[in-house]
Amino acid sequence: MTEFSIRTTQIDEVMTGVLGKFYAAHGRGPNRIEVSRLRQQVTRATRPDKHVTPLADLMTVWRARATRRTGKTPTELTAAVLRLSHTVAQRADQIPSPVIDRLAEHTIGQVMTRRSTWTRWNVMAEAARSTRAIRVATPAARLALLERVTDAALGSCLSLQAPDPLTVPVTYTRPDGASQFTRAGRTVTPTTGSWMPKPSSSTPRPSTQRRPPRQPGSRRLSPPDRCIALTGAGLRSRRTKPMPSSTSPCPRHG
C-alpha cells in the first residue's frame, strides 16, 4: 500500500503544516467541516499536472513496481494469497437456514430505511449487498443464494398486488398449463407487485371511513334555492298548501 499511496502521503505531509497555521491563527483546532475544506484546498494545491497514458502502459509500470517492491510477479502474489485463504467456496444449499434468516432480516432492515414499499428486485439488490462477503463456488450458486435470501425476506412482508380475480378451470387449460383464453404462443409477463412490512397486532389500523361521494349531476344549492327546497318539503308533509313554484319569492328572502 505504501508503494501505491504516494499521493495520500504527500497530502498528509502538507496538511501537517496547514493545521499548524490554523492553530496559530485561531487558537484552536479545526472542526470536522473545516478539516474537510482544508484537505480539499491542499489536494487542489498539490495536484500534479495530468499526462494521458494508455492503460496498457500503466499496467506494465504497475506490474514492474509490484515486482520490484515484493520480489514476486503479480501471478505469484495472487497464488500466495489464495493459498493462505482459509475461506472455502460453498454452494447455496450448504448455507444453514439460520444464516439465511439472519441475512433476510438484515436485508429487509436496510430496504425499509430507504423505501416505504418495495419490489422483489429491490430486495434482491439489497440481498446481493448483504451476501457479498460470502464466497460461493459458481455464479449459479450466487444466484441461488440470492433467491433463498430474497424468498426468506419477502416471507415476512405483505404483498400489495391484487390477486387474480378469475380462476381458469382445468377444462379450459392447454396441455402446457396455459389458459385457452390467451393467444397461443404469446408470452405474458406478469407485473412485479409491491410489498410492505406486515403490520403487527399492536399497530393501530387507519380508519377506512370516507366521505360519501357526490352523486353524478348533483350540485351545491345556494341559500335561496335551499330555502325554497326546504319550504317545499315542509308543505308536502303537511299537505295544506300547494308546492310554491320556483318563481315565487322565498318566505325568508322575499
Short mmCIF file of C-alpha atoms in Angstrom, two decimals:
data_model
loop_
_atom_site.label_atom_id
_atom_site.label_comp_id
_atom_site.label_asym_id
_atom_site.label_seq_id
_atom_site.Cartn_x
_atom_site.Cartn_y
_atom_site.Cartn_z
CA MET A 1 0.00 0.00 0.00
CA THR A 2 2.88 2.37 0.73
CA GLU A 3 4.25 1.87 -2.78
CA PHE A 4 0.96 2.84 -4.45
CA SER A 5 -0.23 5.52 -1.97
CA ILE A 6 2.32 8.28 -2.69
CA ARG A 7 -0.39 10.85 -3.37
CA THR A 8 -2.03 10.35 0.03
CA THR A 9 1.34 10.62 1.76
CA GLN A 10 2.04 13.95 0.02
CA ILE A 11 -1.33 15.38 1.09
CA ASP A 12 -0.83 14.28 4.71
CA GLU A 13 2.60 15.93 4.85
CA VAL A 14 1.23 19.25 3.60
CA MET A 15 -1.80 19.02 5.92
CA THR A 16 0.52 18.94 8.94
CA GLY A 17 1.80 22.43 8.14
CA VAL A 18 -1.68 23.74 7.28
CA LEU A 19 -3.08 22.54 10.61
CA GLY A 20 -0.21 24.23 12.43
CA LYS A 21 -1.03 27.53 10.75
CA PHE A 22 -4.72 27.10 11.65
CA TYR A 23 -3.84 26.61 15.34
CA ALA A 24 -1.65 29.74 15.30
CA ALA A 25 -4.33 31.87 13.60
CA HIS A 26 -7.43 30.75 15.56
CA GLY A 27 -6.06 29.40 18.81
CA ARG A 28 -7.97 26.13 18.38
CA GLY A 29 -8.11 23.08 16.23
CA PRO A 30 -10.39 22.87 13.17
CA ASN A 31 -13.67 21.03 13.38
CA ARG A 32 -14.71 18.26 11.04
CA ILE A 33 -16.08 20.57 8.34
CA GLU A 34 -13.04 22.82 8.45
CA VAL A 35 -10.69 19.83 8.18
CA SER A 36 -12.56 18.63 5.11
CA ARG A 37 -12.31 22.07 3.48
CA LEU A 38 -8.61 22.39 4.31
CA ARG A 39 -7.92 18.98 2.85
CA GLN A 40 -9.74 19.93 -0.34
CA GLN A 41 -7.62 23.05 -0.65
CA VAL A 42 -4.42 21.09 -0.09
CA THR A 43 -5.49 18.47 -2.63
CA ARG A 44 -6.02 21.11 -5.31
CA ALA A 45 -2.82 22.97 -4.44
CA THR A 46 -0.58 19.88 -4.58
CA ARG A 47 -2.23 18.18 -7.54
CA PRO A 48 0.35 17.49 -10.28
CA ASP A 49 -0.28 18.03 -13.95
CA LYS A 50 -2.02 15.13 -15.62
CA HIS A 51 -0.47 13.27 -18.51
CA VAL A 52 -2.57 10.95 -20.65
CA THR A 53 -1.02 7.48 -20.57
CA PRO A 54 -2.51 4.39 -22.21
CA LEU A 55 -3.87 1.81 -19.78
CA ALA A 56 -1.61 -0.91 -21.15
CA ASP A 57 1.47 1.18 -20.35
CA LEU A 58 0.16 1.89 -16.86
CA MET A 59 -0.39 -1.82 -16.23
CA THR A 60 3.18 -2.56 -17.29
CA VAL A 61 4.54 0.11 -14.93
CA TRP A 62 2.39 -1.12 -12.05
CA ARG A 63 3.49 -4.72 -12.55
CA ALA A 64 7.12 -3.68 -12.59
CA ARG A 65 6.72 -1.65 -9.38
CA ALA A 66 4.96 -4.52 -7.61
CA THR A 67 7.67 -6.96 -8.68
CA ARG A 68 10.45 -4.60 -7.60
CA ARG A 69 8.81 -4.00 -4.25
CA THR A 70 7.92 -7.62 -3.33
CA GLY A 71 10.34 -9.66 -5.43
CA LYS A 72 7.44 -11.67 -6.90
CA THR A 73 5.33 -11.33 -10.00
CA PRO A 74 1.63 -10.42 -9.68
CA THR A 75 0.70 -14.01 -10.61
CA GLU A 76 2.84 -15.40 -7.81
CA LEU A 77 1.38 -12.89 -5.35
CA THR A 78 -2.19 -13.87 -6.28
CA ALA A 79 -1.41 -17.58 -5.89
CA ALA A 80 0.17 -16.99 -2.48
CA VAL A 81 -2.87 -15.07 -1.25
CA LEU A 82 -5.24 -17.80 -2.41
CA ARG A 83 -3.17 -20.49 -0.66
CA LEU A 84 -3.28 -18.56 2.62
CA SER A 85 -7.02 -18.05 2.41
CA HIS A 86 -8.99 -20.38 4.69
CA THR A 87 -12.33 -19.48 3.14
CA VAL A 88 -13.85 -22.40 1.26
CA ALA A 89 -16.28 -21.73 -1.56
CA GLN A 90 -19.74 -23.04 -0.71
CA ARG A 91 -22.91 -23.92 -2.52
CA ALA A 92 -26.19 -22.23 -1.79
CA ASP A 93 -27.68 -25.36 -0.20
CA GLN A 94 -24.72 -25.65 2.19
CA ILE A 95 -25.55 -22.40 3.96
CA PRO A 96 -27.75 -23.19 7.01
CA SER A 97 -31.22 -21.78 7.39
CA PRO A 98 -30.42 -19.64 10.49
CA VAL A 99 -27.80 -17.79 8.45
CA ILE A 100 -30.34 -17.23 5.64
CA ASP A 101 -32.88 -15.90 8.14
CA ARG A 102 -30.32 -13.53 9.62
CA LEU A 103 -29.35 -12.28 6.17
CA ALA A 104 -33.03 -11.83 5.26
CA GLU A 105 -33.66 -9.82 8.43
CA HIS A 106 -30.70 -7.56 7.69
CA THR A 107 -31.81 -7.18 4.07
CA ILE A 108 -35.34 -6.08 4.97
CA GLY A 109 -33.99 -3.69 7.59
CA GLN A 110 -31.80 -1.98 5.01
CA VAL A 111 -34.62 -1.80 2.45
CA MET A 112 -37.01 -0.25 4.98
CA THR A 113 -34.56 2.58 5.66
CA ARG A 114 -34.83 3.66 2.01
CA ARG A 115 -38.36 2.76 0.89
CA SER A 116 -41.90 2.53 2.24
CA THR A 117 -42.82 -0.14 -0.34
CA TRP A 118 -40.53 -2.25 -2.48
CA THR A 119 -40.42 -4.82 -5.25
CA ARG A 120 -38.68 -8.16 -5.44
CA TRP A 121 -35.86 -6.59 -7.43
CA ASN A 122 -35.26 -4.02 -4.69
CA VAL A 123 -34.95 -6.81 -2.12
CA MET A 124 -32.68 -8.88 -4.36
CA ALA A 125 -30.35 -5.93 -4.94
CA GLU A 126 -30.03 -5.41 -1.19
CA ALA A 127 -29.55 -9.17 -0.70
CA ALA A 128 -26.61 -9.01 -3.12
CA ARG A 129 -25.01 -6.34 -0.95
CA SER A 130 -25.70 -8.30 2.23
CA THR A 131 -24.19 -11.55 0.89
CA ARG A 132 -21.17 -10.19 -0.98
CA ALA A 133 -18.82 -11.33 1.81
CA ILE A 134 -19.93 -14.96 1.37
CA ARG A 135 -17.74 -16.85 -1.06
CA VAL A 136 -19.60 -19.25 -3.35
CA ALA A 137 -18.33 -21.71 -5.92
CA THR A 138 -20.08 -20.65 -9.13
CA PRO A 139 -22.24 -17.80 -10.46
CA ALA A 140 -25.21 -20.18 -10.42
CA ALA A 141 -24.64 -20.76 -6.71
CA ARG A 142 -24.57 -16.99 -6.18
CA LEU A 143 -27.95 -16.60 -7.88
CA ALA A 144 -29.39 -19.48 -5.89
CA LEU A 145 -28.18 -17.85 -2.66
CA LEU A 146 -29.79 -14.55 -3.64
CA GLU A 147 -33.07 -16.34 -4.40
CA ARG A 148 -33.06 -18.01 -0.96
CA VAL A 149 -32.39 -14.76 0.88
CA THR A 150 -34.97 -12.87 -1.19
CA ASP A 151 -37.66 -15.51 -0.64
CA ALA A 152 -36.98 -15.52 3.10
CA ALA A 153 -37.11 -11.72 3.24
CA LEU A 154 -40.37 -11.46 1.29
CA GLY A 155 -41.88 -14.12 3.52
CA SER A 156 -42.06 -11.52 6.30
CA CYS A 157 -43.67 -8.90 4.03
CA LEU A 158 -47.21 -8.21 2.89
CA SER A 159 -47.89 -8.20 -0.85
CA LEU A 160 -49.81 -5.23 -2.26
CA GLN A 161 -50.51 -6.91 -5.60
CA ALA A 162 -54.19 -7.68 -6.14
CA PRO A 163 -54.93 -11.40 -6.59
CA ASP A 164 -56.17 -12.74 -9.90
CA PRO A 165 -59.97 -12.27 -9.86
CA LEU A 166 -60.56 -15.19 -12.24
CA THR A 167 -59.50 -18.79 -11.88
CA VAL A 168 -59.43 -20.77 -15.11
CA PRO A 169 -60.79 -24.30 -14.65
CA VAL A 170 -58.72 -27.26 -15.75
CA THR A 171 -61.19 -27.87 -18.59
CA TYR A 172 -60.12 -24.61 -20.28
CA THR A 173 -56.36 -25.03 -19.94
CA ARG A 174 -53.90 -26.23 -22.56
CA PRO A 175 -51.57 -29.21 -22.03
CA ASP A 176 -48.78 -26.80 -21.02
CA GLY A 177 -50.99 -25.32 -18.28
CA ALA A 178 -51.71 -22.03 -20.07
CA SER A 179 -55.24 -20.68 -20.32
CA GLN A 180 -57.19 -21.23 -23.54
CA PHE A 181 -58.43 -17.64 -23.30
CA THR A 182 -54.96 -16.30 -24.12
CA ARG A 183 -53.33 -16.37 -27.52
CA ALA A 184 -51.25 -19.42 -28.24
CA GLY A 185 -47.56 -18.66 -28.33
CA ARG A 186 -47.97 -15.26 -26.70
CA THR A 187 -45.75 -14.63 -23.70
CA VAL A 188 -47.39 -12.63 -20.95
CA THR A 189 -45.02 -11.08 -18.45
CA PRO A 190 -46.71 -10.53 -15.09
CA THR A 191 -46.24 -7.18 -13.44
CA THR A 192 -43.96 -7.05 -10.45
CA GLY A 193 -46.00 -6.39 -7.35
CA SER A 194 -45.06 -4.16 -4.45
CA TRP A 195 -44.51 -5.28 -0.88
CA MET A 196 -44.63 -3.68 2.53
CA PRO A 197 -43.94 -4.85 6.12
CA LYS A 198 -46.62 -6.99 7.72
CA PRO A 199 -48.48 -4.97 10.39
CA SER A 200 -48.14 -6.26 13.93
CA SER A 201 -51.08 -6.93 16.24
CA SER A 202 -50.28 -3.80 18.29
CA THR A 203 -50.21 -1.47 15.28
CA PRO A 204 -53.48 0.53 15.07
CA ARG A 205 -55.16 0.27 11.72
CA PRO A 206 -56.08 3.51 9.98
CA SER A 207 -59.76 4.32 9.57
CA THR A 208 -61.20 3.38 6.20
CA GLN A 209 -64.34 5.53 6.52
CA ARG A 210 -64.52 8.11 3.79
CA ARG A 211 -66.82 10.93 2.93
CA PRO A 212 -69.62 9.68 0.65
CA PRO A 213 -69.03 10.83 -2.93
CA ARG A 214 -71.33 13.36 -4.52
CA GLN A 215 -73.90 11.89 -6.87
CA PRO A 216 -73.30 12.48 -10.60
CA GLY A 217 -75.13 15.58 -11.83
CA SER A 218 -75.77 16.93 -8.35
CA ARG A 219 -74.86 20.50 -7.44
CA ARG A 220 -74.50 22.50 -4.29
CA LEU A 221 -77.59 24.63 -3.64
CA SER A 222 -77.34 28.33 -2.99
CA PRO A 223 -79.09 29.71 0.14
CA PRO A 224 -82.27 30.93 -1.68
CA ASP A 225 -82.68 27.63 -3.55
CA ARG A 226 -82.11 25.69 -0.34
CA CYS A 227 -84.76 27.76 1.35
CA ILE A 228 -87.24 27.00 -1.44
CA ALA A 229 -86.47 23.30 -1.29
CA LEU A 230 -86.91 23.11 2.49
CA THR A 231 -90.14 25.10 2.35
CA GLY A 232 -91.49 22.78 -0.31
CA ALA A 233 -90.64 19.72 1.76
CA GLY A 234 -92.48 21.16 4.74
CA LEU A 235 -95.56 21.90 2.64
CA ARG A 236 -95.59 18.39 1.24
CA SER A 237 -95.54 16.89 4.72
CA ARG A 238 -98.48 18.97 5.92
CA ARG A 239 -100.44 18.70 2.64
CA THR A 240 -102.21 22.01 3.41
CA LYS A 241 -100.77 24.24 0.69
CA PRO A 242 -99.52 23.58 -2.79
CA MET A 243 -95.80 23.49 -3.58
CA PRO A 244 -94.57 27.03 -4.32
CA SER A 245 -93.14 27.43 -7.77
CA SER A 246 -89.52 28.22 -8.41
CA THR A 247 -90.53 31.79 -9.38
CA SER A 248 -92.39 32.54 -6.14
CA PRO A 249 -90.45 34.57 -3.58
CA CYS A 250 -88.85 32.77 -0.69
CA PRO A 251 -90.53 33.42 2.66
CA ARG A 252 -87.19 34.34 4.19
CA HIS A 253 -85.72 36.23 1.26
CA GLY A 254 -88.85 37.63 -0.39
#
